[in-house]
Amino acid sequence: MCCFGLYEKIIDSILHFFKDVKNNLKFIMPIGIGVFIGVFLVGNLLKIAFDKFYMQVSFAVIGLILGSLKLVIKQAHTPKITFTHIICLLLTFSFSLYLVALESSLDVTTNINSNSYLILAGCLMSAGIVIPGVSKSVILMLLGLYQIYLSAISSLNLSFLLPIGIGLLIGGTLFLCLINFLFKFVKSYTYFGIIGFILGSIFVIYPGFSFDIQGVISIIVLVVCFIIGLKLSKV
């Protein structure tokens, strides 16, 4: 959402939903419908595309992300990029890379089922939903709940998912308030921090590279999608 210029407006609409229910609902509802369609319809098409053309689709997504970053920088509304902006970007980029490294090395399956722990896990997991580039799967792995979470989703285990959902609601509200606070007082630095997270998340998507026809096609796809991302940033 950040790459489409909607992130800040979505946060504001959710936090101040009851101040202008009609307009906020008018704004949020199409996005919600789009997410629903994306998850249940487009998601299946993407799964097929990833299965058959994994490298090309991955490079396409990376190209779109890189091309759209220009819009995120615009949203920072800063007349000049300072050393502090770069530090914010590097800190979040480094942290994101650390999370990527953890994701590839962790395989924790501890069976922890107390409701209080699951609510806490949901709170922490919400950071991976609210903050672009932060991986919720890494957070679940660190808490020893990743495999159990996947199993609960597939079997609709409500005794596990309900406390997680409560935690997500609580944590999501807290993180939304924090992001909203940062936008009010240190907006440009917050956006550069988000850019760092987004750049770091590219390494989650990166599929590797092969010096053959598949690799050449992937680079061409990346360049084309990068240009498309730049064009979309101007809309």
PDB file of C-alpha atoms in Angstrom:
ATOM      1  CA  MET A   1       0.000   0.000   0.000  1.00  0.00           C
ATOM      2  CA  CYS A   2       2.902   2.314   0.725  1.00  0.00           C
ATOM      3  CA  CYS A   3       4.168   1.977  -2.860  1.00  0.00           C
ATOM      4  CA  PHE A   4       0.724   3.029  -4.128  1.00  0.00           C
ATOM      5  CA  GLY A   5       0.568   6.154  -1.967  1.00  0.00           C
ATOM      6  CA  LEU A   6      -2.297   4.805   0.180  1.00  0.00           C
ATOM      7  CA  TYR A   7      -0.528   3.788   3.381  1.00  0.00           C
ATOM      8  CA  GLU A   8      -0.914   7.046   5.312  1.00  0.00           C
ATOM      9  CA  LYS A   9      -4.535   7.560   4.223  1.00  0.00           C
ATOM     10  CA  ILE A  10      -5.486   3.995   5.205  1.00  0.00           C
ATOM     11  CA  ILE A  11      -3.990   4.478   8.684  1.00  0.00           C
ATOM     12  CA  ASP A  12      -5.834   7.785   9.097  1.00  0.00           C
ATOM     13  CA  SER A  13      -9.145   6.295   7.882  1.00  0.00           C
ATOM     14  CA  ILE A  14      -8.924   3.340  10.282  1.00  0.00           C
ATOM     15  CA  LEU A  15      -7.899   5.378  13.341  1.00  0.00           C
ATOM     16  CA  HIS A  16     -10.512   8.084  12.717  1.00  0.00           C
ATOM     17  CA  PHE A  17     -13.184   5.827  11.247  1.00  0.00           C
ATOM     18  CA  PHE A  18     -16.034   7.084  13.452  1.00  0.00           C
ATOM     19  CA  LYS A  19     -15.252  10.767  12.830  1.00  0.00           C
ATOM     20  CA  ASP A  20     -16.457  10.443   9.232  1.00  0.00           C
ATOM     21  CA  VAL A  21     -17.974   6.984   8.836  1.00  0.00           C
ATOM     22  CA  LYS A  22     -19.460   7.601   5.382  1.00  0.00           C
ATOM     23  CA  ASN A  23     -16.288   8.839   3.673  1.00  0.00           C
ATOM     24  CA  ASN A  24     -13.969   6.444   5.516  1.00  0.00           C
ATOM     25  CA  LEU A  25     -16.182   3.490   4.605  1.00  0.00           C
ATOM     26  CA  LYS A  26     -16.315   4.733   1.015  1.00  0.00           C
ATOM     27  CA  PHE A  27     -12.507   4.752   0.945  1.00  0.00           C
ATOM     28  CA  ILE A  28     -11.801   1.515   2.857  1.00  0.00           C
ATOM     29  CA  MET A  29     -14.503  -0.706   1.324  1.00  0.00           C
ATOM     30  CA  PRO A  30     -13.074  -0.836  -2.263  1.00  0.00           C
ATOM     31  CA  ILE A  31      -9.628  -1.627  -0.801  1.00  0.00           C
ATOM     32  CA  GLY A  32     -11.141  -4.387   1.344  1.00  0.00           C
ATOM     33  CA  ILE A  33     -12.934  -5.835  -1.694  1.00  0.00           C
ATOM     34  CA  GLY A  34      -9.685  -5.624  -3.664  1.00  0.00           C
ATOM     35  CA  VAL A  35      -7.811  -7.458  -0.903  1.00  0.00           C
ATOM     36  CA  PHE A  36     -10.515 -10.143  -0.834  1.00  0.00           C
ATOM     37  CA  ILE A  37     -10.335 -10.597  -4.607  1.00  0.00           C
ATOM     38  CA  GLY A  38      -6.531 -10.545  -4.491  1.00  0.00           C
ATOM     39  CA  VAL A  39      -6.320 -13.208  -1.788  1.00  0.00           C
ATOM     40  CA  PHE A  40      -8.958 -15.603  -3.068  1.00  0.00           C
ATOM     41  CA  LEU A  41      -8.854 -15.111  -6.841  1.00  0.00           C
ATOM     42  CA  VAL A  42      -5.693 -13.388  -8.036  1.00  0.00           C
ATOM     43  CA  GLY A  43      -3.768 -15.236  -5.324  1.00  0.00           C
ATOM     44  CA  ASN A  44      -4.506 -18.561  -6.998  1.00  0.00           C
ATOM     45  CA  LEU A  45      -3.432 -17.230 -10.397  1.00  0.00           C
ATOM     46  CA  LEU A  46      -0.216 -15.906  -8.864  1.00  0.00           C
ATOM     47  CA  LYS A  47       0.401 -19.273  -7.216  1.00  0.00           C
ATOM     48  CA  ILE A  48       0.158 -20.961 -10.637  1.00  0.00           C
ATOM     49  CA  ALA A  49       2.428 -18.291 -12.154  1.00  0.00           C
ATOM     50  CA  PHE A  50       4.970 -18.705  -9.332  1.00  0.00           C
ATOM     51  CA  ASP A  51       4.897 -22.489  -9.728  1.00  0.00           C
ATOM     52  CA  LYS A  52       5.589 -22.299 -13.476  1.00  0.00           C
ATOM     53  CA  PHE A  53       7.633 -19.091 -13.802  1.00  0.00           C
ATOM     54  CA  TYR A  54       9.039 -18.549 -10.303  1.00  0.00           C
ATOM     55  CA  MET A  55      12.129 -16.547 -11.272  1.00  0.00           C
ATOM     56  CA  GLN A  56      10.363 -14.310 -13.806  1.00  0.00           C
ATOM     57  CA  VAL A  57       7.416 -13.497 -11.523  1.00  0.00           C
ATOM     58  CA  SER A  58       9.764 -12.778  -8.603  1.00  0.00           C
ATOM     59  CA  PHE A  59      11.808 -10.365 -10.719  1.00  0.00           C
ATOM     60  CA  ALA A  60       8.568  -8.753 -11.950  1.00  0.00           C
ATOM     61  CA  VAL A  61       7.517  -8.039  -8.344  1.00  0.00           C
ATOM     62  CA  ILE A  62      10.986  -6.676  -7.508  1.00  0.00           C
ATOM     63  CA  GLY A  63      10.840  -4.400 -10.566  1.00  0.00           C
ATOM     64  CA  LEU A  64       7.437  -3.028  -9.561  1.00  0.00           C
ATOM     65  CA  ILE A  65       8.629  -2.386  -5.997  1.00  0.00           C
ATOM     66  CA  LEU A  66      11.802  -0.575  -7.120  1.00  0.00           C
ATOM     67  CA  GLY A  67       9.898   1.487  -9.683  1.00  0.00           C
ATOM     68  CA  SER A  68       7.261   2.500  -7.136  1.00  0.00           C
ATOM     69  CA  LEU A  69       9.808   3.686  -4.533  1.00  0.00           C
ATOM     70  CA  LYS A  70       9.894   7.089  -6.242  1.00  0.00           C
ATOM     71  CA  LEU A  71       6.314   7.626  -5.062  1.00  0.00           C
ATOM     72  CA  VAL A  72       7.218   6.664  -1.472  1.00  0.00           C
ATOM     73  CA  ILE A  73      10.091   9.190  -1.510  1.00  0.00           C
ATOM     74  CA  LYS A  74       7.654  11.853  -2.792  1.00  0.00           C
ATOM     75  CA  GLN A  75       5.327  11.144   0.118  1.00  0.00           C
ATOM     76  CA  ALA A  76       8.127  12.005   2.548  1.00  0.00           C
ATOM     77  CA  HIS A  77       7.714  15.642   1.450  1.00  0.00           C
ATOM     78  CA  THR A  78      11.266  16.571   2.284  1.00  0.00           C
ATOM     79  CA  PRO A  79      13.027  19.342   0.321  1.00  0.00           C
ATOM     80  CA  LYS A  80      16.431  17.728   0.909  1.00  0.00           C
ATOM     81  CA  ILE A  81      17.578  14.230   1.834  1.00  0.00           C
ATOM     82  CA  THR A  82      19.774  14.614   4.897  1.00  0.00           C
ATOM     83  CA  PHE A  83      22.299  12.340   6.598  1.00  0.00           C
ATOM     84  CA  THR A  84      19.641  11.522   9.233  1.00  0.00           C
ATOM     85  CA  HIS A  85      17.266  10.319   6.504  1.00  0.00           C
ATOM     86  CA  ILE A  86      19.979   7.971   5.211  1.00  0.00           C
ATOM     87  CA  ILE A  87      20.673   6.692   8.743  1.00  0.00           C
ATOM     88  CA  CYS A  88      16.952   5.918   9.250  1.00  0.00           C
ATOM     89  CA  LEU A  89      16.903   4.048   5.941  1.00  0.00           C
ATOM     90  CA  LEU A  90      20.077   2.081   6.715  1.00  0.00           C
ATOM     91  CA  LEU A  91      18.902   1.125  10.211  1.00  0.00           C
ATOM     92  CA  THR A  92      15.592  -0.318   9.028  1.00  0.00           C
ATOM     93  CA  PHE A  93      17.250  -1.875   5.961  1.00  0.00           C
ATOM     94  CA  SER A  94      19.799  -3.614   8.204  1.00  0.00           C
ATOM     95  CA  PHE A  95      17.072  -4.778  10.592  1.00  0.00           C
ATOM     96  CA  SER A  96      15.060  -6.102   7.652  1.00  0.00           C
ATOM     97  CA  LEU A  97      18.085  -8.039   6.369  1.00  0.00           C
ATOM     98  CA  TYR A  98      18.525  -9.466   9.869  1.00  0.00           C
ATOM     99  CA  LEU A  99      14.908 -10.682   9.799  1.00  0.00           C
ATOM    100  CA  VAL A 100      15.487 -12.238   6.361  1.00  0.00           C
ATOM    101  CA  ALA A 101      18.535 -14.083   7.728  1.00  0.00           C
ATOM    102  CA  LEU A 102      16.493 -15.288  10.703  1.00  0.00           C
ATOM    103  CA  GLU A 103      13.700 -16.495   8.426  1.00  0.00           C
ATOM    104  CA  SER A 104      16.096 -18.723   6.504  1.00  0.00           C
ATOM    105  CA  SER A 105      17.762 -20.158   9.628  1.00  0.00           C
ATOM    106  CA  LEU A 106      14.883 -20.636  12.090  1.00  0.00           C
ATOM    107  CA  ASP A 107      12.806 -23.773  12.274  1.00  0.00           C
ATOM    108  CA  VAL A 108      11.077 -23.509  15.630  1.00  0.00           C
ATOM    109  CA  THR A 109       8.039 -25.692  16.310  1.00  0.00           C
ATOM    110  CA  THR A 110       7.595 -25.325  20.071  1.00  0.00           C
ATOM    111  CA  ASN A 111       4.048 -26.137  21.105  1.00  0.00           C
ATOM    112  CA  ILE A 112       2.902 -23.181  23.218  1.00  0.00           C
ATOM    113  CA  ASN A 113      -0.859 -22.898  23.542  1.00  0.00           C
ATOM    114  CA  SER A 114      -1.732 -20.656  26.517  1.00  0.00           C
ATOM    115  CA  ASN A 115      -4.237 -17.951  25.555  1.00  0.00           C
ATOM    116  CA  SER A 116      -2.191 -15.147  27.118  1.00  0.00           C
ATOM    117  CA  TYR A 117       0.873 -16.191  25.122  1.00  0.00           C
ATOM    118  CA  LEU A 118      -1.159 -16.431  21.914  1.00  0.00           C
ATOM    119  CA  ILE A 119      -2.625 -12.942  22.465  1.00  0.00           C
ATOM    120  CA  LEU A 120       0.909 -11.603  23.005  1.00  0.00           C
ATOM    121  CA  ALA A 121       2.009 -13.408  19.826  1.00  0.00           C
ATOM    122  CA  GLY A 122      -0.847 -11.789  17.913  1.00  0.00           C
ATOM    123  CA  CYS A 123       0.189  -8.351  19.213  1.00  0.00           C
ATOM    124  CA  LEU A 124       3.766  -8.849  18.047  1.00  0.00           C
ATOM    125  CA  MET A 125       2.645 -10.440  14.771  1.00  0.00           C
ATOM    126  CA  SER A 126       0.602  -7.330  13.969  1.00  0.00           C
ATOM    127  CA  ALA A 127       3.880  -5.440  13.464  1.00  0.00           C
ATOM    128  CA  GLY A 128       4.459  -7.629  10.406  1.00  0.00           C
ATOM    129  CA  ILE A 129       1.089  -6.567   9.019  1.00  0.00           C
ATOM    130  CA  VAL A 130       1.140  -2.849   9.838  1.00  0.00           C
ATOM    131  CA  ILE A 131       4.810  -2.081   9.071  1.00  0.00           C
ATOM    132  CA  PRO A 132       5.807  -2.620   5.409  1.00  0.00           C
ATOM    133  CA  GLY A 133       8.761  -4.965   4.974  1.00  0.00           C
ATOM    134  CA  VAL A 134       8.574  -6.606   8.413  1.00  0.00           C
ATOM    135  CA  SER A 135       7.964 -10.350   8.130  1.00  0.00           C
ATOM    136  CA  LYS A 136       5.217 -11.745  10.365  1.00  0.00           C
ATOM    137  CA  SER A 137       6.460 -15.263   9.630  1.00  0.00           C
ATOM    138  CA  VAL A 138       9.816 -14.438  11.265  1.00  0.00           C
ATOM    139  CA  ILE A 139       8.013 -13.125  14.360  1.00  0.00           C
ATOM    140  CA  LEU A 140       5.957 -16.329  14.569  1.00  0.00           C
ATOM    141  CA  MET A 141       9.105 -18.434  14.136  1.00  0.00           C
ATOM    142  CA  LEU A 142      10.846 -16.565  16.953  1.00  0.00           C
ATOM    143  CA  LEU A 143       7.828 -17.259  19.163  1.00  0.00           C
ATOM    144  CA  GLY A 144       7.798 -20.934  18.175  1.00  0.00           C
ATOM    145  CA  LEU A 145       4.370 -20.743  16.574  1.00  0.00           C
ATOM    146  CA  TYR A 146       4.953 -20.702  12.823  1.00  0.00           C
ATOM    147  CA  GLN A 147       4.171 -24.355  12.019  1.00  0.00           C
ATOM    148  CA  ILE A 148       1.263 -24.417  14.472  1.00  0.00           C
ATOM    149  CA  TYR A 149      -0.129 -21.225  12.895  1.00  0.00           C
ATOM    150  CA  LEU A 150      -0.015 -22.729   9.386  1.00  0.00           C
ATOM    151  CA  SER A 151      -1.733 -25.871  10.656  1.00  0.00           C
ATOM    152  CA  ALA A 152      -4.400 -23.819  12.473  1.00  0.00           C
ATOM    153  CA  ILE A 153      -5.135 -21.801   9.320  1.00  0.00           C
ATOM    154  CA  SER A 154      -5.569 -24.923   7.190  1.00  0.00           C
ATOM    155  CA  SER A 155      -7.813 -26.653   9.764  1.00  0.00           C
ATOM    156  CA  LEU A 156      -9.599 -23.475  10.998  1.00  0.00           C
ATOM    157  CA  ASN A 157      -8.572 -24.185  14.587  1.00  0.00           C
ATOM    158  CA  LEU A 158     -10.534 -21.402  16.323  1.00  0.00           C
ATOM    159  CA  SER A 159      -9.158 -22.198  19.795  1.00  0.00           C
ATOM    160  CA  PHE A 160      -5.754 -21.112  18.420  1.00  0.00           C
ATOM    161  CA  LEU A 161      -6.837 -18.447  15.907  1.00  0.00           C
ATOM    162  CA  LEU A 162      -9.231 -16.553  18.208  1.00  0.00           C
ATOM    163  CA  PRO A 163      -6.621 -15.419  20.790  1.00  0.00           C
ATOM    164  CA  ILE A 164      -4.196 -14.682  17.935  1.00  0.00           C
ATOM    165  CA  GLY A 165      -6.943 -12.545  16.346  1.00  0.00           C
ATOM    166  CA  ILE A 166      -7.539 -10.670  19.619  1.00  0.00           C
ATOM    167  CA  GLY A 167      -3.801  -9.979  19.840  1.00  0.00           C
ATOM    168  CA  LEU A 168      -3.741  -8.798  16.216  1.00  0.00           C
ATOM    169  CA  LEU A 169      -6.574  -6.369  16.946  1.00  0.00           C
ATOM    170  CA  ILE A 170      -4.862  -4.957  20.048  1.00  0.00           C
ATOM    171  CA  GLY A 171      -1.367  -4.845  18.538  1.00  0.00           C
ATOM    172  CA  GLY A 172      -2.609  -3.539  15.198  1.00  0.00           C
ATOM    173  CA  THR A 173      -4.335  -0.611  16.931  1.00  0.00           C
ATOM    174  CA  LEU A 174      -1.194   0.171  18.972  1.00  0.00           C
ATOM    175  CA  PHE A 175       1.134   0.008  15.957  1.00  0.00           C
ATOM    176  CA  LEU A 176      -1.278   2.088  13.846  1.00  0.00           C
ATOM    177  CA  CYS A 177      -1.307   4.746  16.597  1.00  0.00           C
ATOM    178  CA  LEU A 178       2.509   4.651  16.741  1.00  0.00           C
ATOM    179  CA  ILE A 179       2.868   5.035  12.961  1.00  0.00           C
ATOM    180  CA  ASN A 180       0.279   7.820  12.977  1.00  0.00           C
ATOM    181  CA  PHE A 181       2.226   9.594  15.766  1.00  0.00           C
ATOM    182  CA  LEU A 182       5.485   9.273  13.809  1.00  0.00           C
ATOM    183  CA  PHE A 183       3.825  10.643  10.666  1.00  0.00           C
ATOM    184  CA  LYS A 184       2.692  13.709  12.623  1.00  0.00           C
ATOM    185  CA  PHE A 185       6.053  14.572  14.175  1.00  0.00           C
ATOM    186  CA  VAL A 186       8.809  12.930  12.088  1.00  0.00           C
ATOM    187  CA  LYS A 187       7.027  12.168   8.835  1.00  0.00           C
ATOM    188  CA  SER A 188       9.955  12.316   6.400  1.00  0.00           C
ATOM    189  CA  TYR A 189      12.201  10.170   8.629  1.00  0.00           C
ATOM    190  CA  THR A 190       9.380   7.638   9.086  1.00  0.00           C
ATOM    191  CA  TYR A 191       8.974   7.285   5.328  1.00  0.00           C
ATOM    192  CA  PHE A 192      12.705   6.747   4.857  1.00  0.00           C
ATOM    193  CA  GLY A 193      12.549   4.104   7.578  1.00  0.00           C
ATOM    194  CA  ILE A 194       9.727   2.421   5.671  1.00  0.00           C
ATOM    195  CA  ILE A 195      11.810   2.575   2.472  1.00  0.00           C
ATOM    196  CA  GLY A 196      14.561   0.701   4.313  1.00  0.00           C
ATOM    197  CA  PHE A 197      12.109  -2.030   5.314  1.00  0.00           C
ATOM    198  CA  ILE A 198      10.783  -2.269   1.737  1.00  0.00           C
ATOM    199  CA  LEU A 199      14.284  -2.534   0.251  1.00  0.00           C
ATOM    200  CA  GLY A 200      15.177  -5.221   2.769  1.00  0.00           C
ATOM    201  CA  SER A 201      12.024  -7.193   1.955  1.00  0.00           C
ATOM    202  CA  ILE A 202      13.218  -7.516  -1.669  1.00  0.00           C
ATOM    203  CA  PHE A 203      15.727 -10.088  -0.416  1.00  0.00           C
ATOM    204  CA  VAL A 204      12.792 -12.232   0.740  1.00  0.00           C
ATOM    205  CA  ILE A 205      11.453 -12.247  -2.822  1.00  0.00           C
ATOM    206  CA  TYR A 206      14.819 -12.557  -4.623  1.00  0.00           C
ATOM    207  CA  PRO A 207      14.873 -16.061  -6.171  1.00  0.00           C
ATOM    208  CA  GLY A 208      18.539 -16.198  -7.138  1.00  0.00           C
ATOM    209  CA  PHE A 209      19.867 -15.807 -10.677  1.00  0.00           C
ATOM    210  CA  SER A 210      20.995 -18.151 -13.409  1.00  0.00           C
ATOM    211  CA  PHE A 211      23.114 -17.146 -16.421  1.00  0.00           C
ATOM    212  CA  ASP A 212      20.845 -18.695 -19.043  1.00  0.00           C
ATOM    213  CA  ILE A 213      17.761 -17.791 -21.099  1.00  0.00           C
ATOM    214  CA  GLN A 214      15.614 -17.833 -17.921  1.00  0.00           C
ATOM    215  CA  GLY A 215      17.932 -15.284 -16.313  1.00  0.00           C
ATOM    216  CA  VAL A 216      17.912 -13.030 -19.396  1.00  0.00           C
ATOM    217  CA  ILE A 217      14.108 -13.098 -19.555  1.00  0.00           C
ATOM    218  CA  SER A 218      13.941 -12.348 -15.821  1.00  0.00           C
ATOM    219  CA  ILE A 219      16.140  -9.246 -16.212  1.00  0.00           C
ATOM    220  CA  ILE A 220      14.009  -8.025 -19.131  1.00  0.00           C
ATOM    221  CA  VAL A 221      10.854  -8.572 -17.041  1.00  0.00           C
ATOM    222  CA  LEU A 222      12.448  -6.675 -14.121  1.00  0.00           C
ATOM    223  CA  VAL A 223      13.299  -3.675 -16.344  1.00  0.00           C
ATOM    224  CA  VAL A 224       9.818  -3.611 -17.928  1.00  0.00           C
ATOM    225  CA  CYS A 225       8.103  -3.808 -14.521  1.00  0.00           C
ATOM    226  CA  PHE A 226      10.474  -1.164 -13.122  1.00  0.00           C
ATOM    227  CA  ILE A 227       9.351   1.199 -15.910  1.00  0.00           C
ATOM    228  CA  ILE A 228       5.700   0.316 -15.216  1.00  0.00           C
ATOM    229  CA  GLY A 229       6.289   1.097 -11.525  1.00  0.00           C
ATOM    230  CA  LEU A 230       7.756   4.484 -12.449  1.00  0.00           C
ATOM    231  CA  LYS A 231       4.773   5.242 -14.688  1.00  0.00           C
ATOM    232  CA  LEU A 232       2.338   4.265 -11.940  1.00  0.00           C
ATOM    233  CA  SER A 233       4.213   6.582  -9.546  1.00  0.00           C
ATOM    234  CA  LYS A 234       3.338   9.520 -11.788  1.00  0.00           C
ATOM    235  CA  VAL A 235      -0.388   8.751 -11.880  1.00  0.00           C
TER     236      VAL A 235
END
